Amino acid sequence: MVDFGKFAIRVQYNPGRLASSMAQLDEHSIRKRECFLCDSNRPAEQATLPVGDGFKLMCNPFPILPEHFTIVNEKHQPQRILGSFPMMLDLAARFSQEFVVFYNGPQCGASAPDHLHLQAGTRGVMRVDIDCLKVARPLTPEISVGENYLRRFFMFESNRRERMIELFDGLYRAFHALQPKLAEPLMNVICTYENKRWRLIVFPRIKHRPSFYFEPEHLRLLLSPGTVDMGGLVILPLEKDYLKLTREHLAQMYEEVTLPAREFEKICRLLDGEPGPAGRR
């Protein structure tokens, strides 16, 4: 645990995540390899359980959380959240207080950006579950923002499913306007459900990996942050990196991959009441 005063970051040494941390995500590399989430390429012993809307739940073979599941679409299609967001809400409500449902964007931690999937796992392990109410400030009755947390996030809360869809749609469109050349704006998403109320946390990103990931070997840290890392549980697959990680490395990682303050504030202004899809209603 690395203490930052008002909040802390958990650090986990997990050699099973080496392949994920080293995944080559350029288009050529993706086309060249077989998709490990497709039925035909998965081990026969990896059983699945249908959960609706064309998704199947299976145990993650390289878990980060005490209980960790991958929720895979039966069709091989690109990782995109907008069409599957209602399903994310439904799964969070179905799993209720026991599990959190989360999403890695195709350039924000997804090691299979070519195959649509969500994930779910033990709730309360990611520090943001504990920290979000302490560090966030209200923007509207349903929207809060976190800024003094090394990374920035948006938080939506509502007991109405359609309202959550509307709020997320507004954020998605406002954010996509800042990153129009991308198929999907860079984001990590966490969804929970408790006391008949959803809570959604969205971490807006500007890139996948920090600069020290690409340094010469003696300076490199193999740290490739996805949703779990953004949520405050940082995964290191190499023991040498785990032993040399510092507070400064964590601060640098979050600063480099998180949407800068100026762009974050632009979205905040839209969410706080300007007209259009992202405006207050």
XYZ file of C-alpha atoms in Angstrom:
281
model
C 0.000 0.000 0.000
C 1.325 3.435 -0.981
C -0.082 6.239 1.151
C -0.925 9.599 -0.419
C -2.569 11.132 2.636
C -6.276 11.389 1.802
C -6.115 8.202 -0.251
C -3.871 5.214 -0.910
C -2.859 3.029 -3.862
C -2.624 -0.737 -3.547
C 0.163 -2.421 -5.501
C -0.017 -6.076 -6.546
C 2.767 -8.277 -7.897
C 1.014 -10.621 -10.319
C 3.227 -12.574 -12.778
C 0.132 -14.079 -14.385
C -0.592 -10.685 -15.970
C 2.659 -10.562 -17.932
C 1.100 -11.432 -21.289
C -1.608 -8.814 -20.816
C 0.870 -6.111 -19.808
C 3.063 -6.864 -22.819
C 0.224 -7.219 -25.340
C 0.924 -5.654 -28.721
C -2.188 -3.675 -29.601
C -1.356 -2.255 -33.008
C -3.649 -3.283 -35.865
C -1.073 -5.522 -37.542
C -0.367 -7.501 -34.355
C -4.078 -7.904 -33.599
C -4.795 -9.240 -37.095
C -1.870 -11.668 -36.908
C -2.879 -13.468 -33.715
C -5.926 -15.621 -32.976
C -8.548 -14.034 -30.742
C -8.328 -15.745 -27.360
C -11.900 -14.716 -26.461
C -13.552 -16.484 -29.377
C -15.147 -19.869 -28.606
C -12.949 -21.725 -31.069
C -9.724 -20.549 -29.434
C -10.536 -20.913 -25.743
C -9.582 -24.010 -23.704
C -12.374 -26.592 -23.597
C -12.312 -26.566 -19.795
C -13.115 -22.838 -19.661
C -16.850 -23.177 -19.105
C -19.251 -20.326 -19.856
C -22.566 -19.172 -18.414
C -25.018 -17.146 -20.549
C -25.957 -13.866 -18.851
C -28.147 -12.314 -21.552
C -27.934 -9.972 -24.535
C -25.416 -12.232 -26.284
C -22.887 -12.198 -23.413
C -21.331 -15.166 -21.611
C -19.601 -15.130 -18.239
C -16.432 -17.141 -17.624
C -13.711 -17.252 -15.007
C -10.719 -15.096 -15.851
C -7.743 -17.502 -16.094
C -5.322 -14.814 -14.864
C -7.248 -13.088 -12.067
C -6.432 -9.766 -10.471
C -9.305 -9.734 -7.999
C -10.164 -12.560 -5.531
C -13.099 -13.461 -7.794
C -12.584 -12.247 -11.354
C -14.775 -12.893 -14.386
C -14.660 -11.979 -18.072
C -18.024 -11.333 -19.721
C -17.606 -11.972 -23.439
C -19.918 -11.207 -26.340
C -20.626 -14.256 -28.472
C -19.807 -12.268 -31.623
C -16.294 -11.243 -32.573
C -16.728 -7.479 -32.787
C -14.623 -4.488 -31.699
C -14.446 -3.394 -28.092
C -16.982 -0.540 -27.890
C -18.938 0.420 -24.796
C -21.780 2.571 -26.101
C -24.013 -0.234 -27.376
C -23.290 -2.500 -24.408
C -23.604 0.130 -21.673
C -27.216 -0.810 -20.780
C -26.014 -4.396 -20.312
C -23.310 -3.115 -17.974
C -25.992 -1.476 -15.817
C -28.094 -4.641 -15.828
C -25.159 -6.822 -14.804
C -24.210 -4.436 -11.994
C -27.791 -4.612 -10.680
C -27.793 -8.398 -11.021
C -24.501 -8.803 -9.166
C -25.535 -6.099 -6.672
C -23.298 -5.561 -3.644
C -20.977 -8.521 -4.248
C -19.285 -7.563 -7.525
C -18.204 -4.535 -9.515
C -18.566 -4.498 -13.316
C -15.882 -2.732 -15.347
C -14.729 -1.950 -18.864
C -11.316 -1.422 -20.431
C -11.383 0.752 -23.532
C -9.675 -0.677 -26.648
C -6.668 1.607 -26.068
C -6.945 1.745 -22.285
C -6.011 -1.699 -21.029
C -8.048 -4.150 -23.126
C -5.697 -6.910 -24.258
C -8.414 -8.044 -26.721
C -9.525 -4.763 -28.323
C -10.993 -6.716 -31.232
C -13.554 -8.646 -29.155
C -16.270 -6.943 -27.091
C -16.105 -7.835 -23.412
C -16.768 -6.557 -19.918
C -15.303 -7.781 -16.653
C -16.587 -8.278 -13.125
C -14.897 -8.963 -9.824
C -14.875 -8.711 -6.074
C -16.110 -5.350 -4.911
C -14.096 -3.168 -2.532
C -10.622 -4.229 -3.678
C -10.141 -1.257 -5.981
C -9.450 1.715 -3.734
C -11.761 4.026 -5.674
C -14.693 2.117 -4.144
C -13.600 3.559 -0.802
C -12.168 6.868 -1.947
C -14.764 8.155 -4.411
C -17.070 9.758 -1.853
C -14.127 11.310 0.017
C -12.394 12.928 -2.934
C -15.241 13.819 -5.302
C -17.027 17.175 -5.366
C -20.620 17.584 -6.593
C -21.182 19.158 -9.985
C -24.948 18.566 -10.164
C -27.264 16.461 -7.943
C -26.399 13.395 -10.057
C -22.857 14.166 -11.206
C -19.660 14.492 -9.171
C -16.057 14.895 -10.275
C -12.757 13.815 -8.772
C -9.737 16.017 -9.450
C -7.278 15.922 -6.526
C -6.734 12.193 -6.819
C -3.648 11.930 -9.076
C -6.118 11.086 -11.857
C -9.454 12.671 -12.754
C -12.840 11.004 -12.916
C -16.547 11.601 -13.439
C -19.100 9.933 -11.167
C -22.809 9.491 -11.924
C -25.401 8.275 -9.423
C -29.083 7.562 -10.034
C -31.775 5.032 -9.224
C -33.158 5.300 -12.775
C -31.652 3.110 -15.481
C -32.680 5.385 -18.344
C -31.186 8.384 -16.570
C -27.858 6.590 -16.189
C -27.897 5.822 -19.917
C -28.685 9.466 -20.660
C -25.897 10.753 -18.395
C -23.321 8.392 -19.884
C -24.408 9.228 -23.420
C -23.905 12.929 -22.681
C -20.424 12.338 -21.292
C -19.495 10.050 -24.174
C -20.524 12.604 -26.797
C -18.819 15.502 -25.028
C -15.611 13.499 -24.636
C -15.705 12.164 -28.186
C -15.814 15.768 -29.432
C -12.355 16.213 -27.864
C -11.010 13.016 -29.475
C -12.904 12.950 -32.814
C -10.337 10.888 -34.713
C -10.696 7.906 -32.387
C -13.319 5.203 -32.864
C -14.071 5.550 -29.155
C -12.865 8.155 -26.643
C -10.233 6.766 -24.287
C -11.859 5.706 -21.039
C -12.086 3.187 -18.240
C -15.470 2.573 -16.643
C -16.547 1.087 -13.289
C -20.170 0.358 -12.376
C -21.700 -0.704 -9.060
C -25.253 -1.054 -7.727
C -26.336 -0.767 -4.125
C -29.594 0.104 -2.364
C -31.399 0.248 -5.733
C -28.992 2.888 -7.005
C -26.272 2.772 -9.653
C -22.890 4.449 -9.337
C -20.723 4.893 -12.412
C -17.099 6.077 -12.355
C -15.438 7.047 -15.644
C -11.712 7.745 -15.938
C -11.035 9.789 -19.119
C -7.650 9.065 -20.688
C -5.265 10.531 -23.257
C -3.038 7.490 -23.744
C -2.593 3.886 -22.727
C 0.903 3.532 -21.311
C 3.217 5.920 -19.439
C 6.556 6.961 -20.914
C 8.656 4.746 -18.619
C 6.995 1.694 -20.183
C 9.034 2.424 -23.321
C 12.375 3.236 -21.661
C 15.508 1.062 -22.085
C 15.307 -2.099 -20.017
C 17.286 -0.806 -17.022
C 14.866 2.127 -16.653
C 11.649 0.458 -17.808
C 8.646 -0.332 -15.619
C 6.234 -2.753 -17.214
C 3.149 -0.911 -16.031
C 0.251 -0.906 -18.471
C -2.737 0.626 -16.661
C -6.286 -0.524 -17.249
C -9.437 0.033 -15.240
C -8.228 -1.808 -12.145
C -5.037 0.273 -12.046
C -6.993 3.492 -12.561
C -9.253 2.340 -9.747
C -6.319 2.243 -7.361
C -5.046 -1.347 -7.565
C -1.843 -1.162 -9.605
C -0.655 -4.421 -11.163
C 3.008 -5.228 -11.804
C 3.846 -8.550 -13.510
C 7.602 -8.370 -12.836
C 9.008 -8.676 -9.318
C 11.880 -6.288 -10.044
C 9.389 -3.587 -11.018
C 7.275 -4.273 -7.950
C 10.315 -3.799 -5.725
C 11.483 -0.546 -7.320
C 8.095 1.154 -7.779
C 7.884 4.516 -5.980
C 5.261 7.147 -5.196
C 6.825 9.225 -7.942
C 6.287 6.460 -10.512
C 2.603 6.241 -9.583
C 2.114 10.003 -9.754
C 3.887 10.126 -13.131
C 1.828 7.269 -14.545
C -1.502 8.818 -13.623
C -0.473 12.289 -14.754
C 0.661 11.030 -18.166
C -2.358 8.863 -18.985
C -5.180 10.973 -17.491
C -7.094 13.613 -19.434
C -5.457 16.998 -18.652
C -7.207 19.523 -16.434
C -8.080 21.928 -19.232
C -9.924 19.326 -21.320
C -11.505 17.842 -18.199
C -12.904 21.250 -17.280
C -14.394 21.637 -20.771
C -16.430 18.486 -20.245
C -17.388 19.591 -16.725
C -18.843 22.814 -18.116
C -20.941 20.878 -20.621
C -22.193 18.455 -17.993
C -23.009 21.335 -15.650
C -25.674 22.842 -17.796
C -24.810 23.826 -21.338
C -27.486 22.850 -23.886
C -27.260 19.679 -25.923
C -26.890 15.971 -25.103
C -24.419 16.658 -22.296
C -26.434 19.414 -20.636
C -28.227 19.283 -17.318
C -31.854 18.100 -17.456
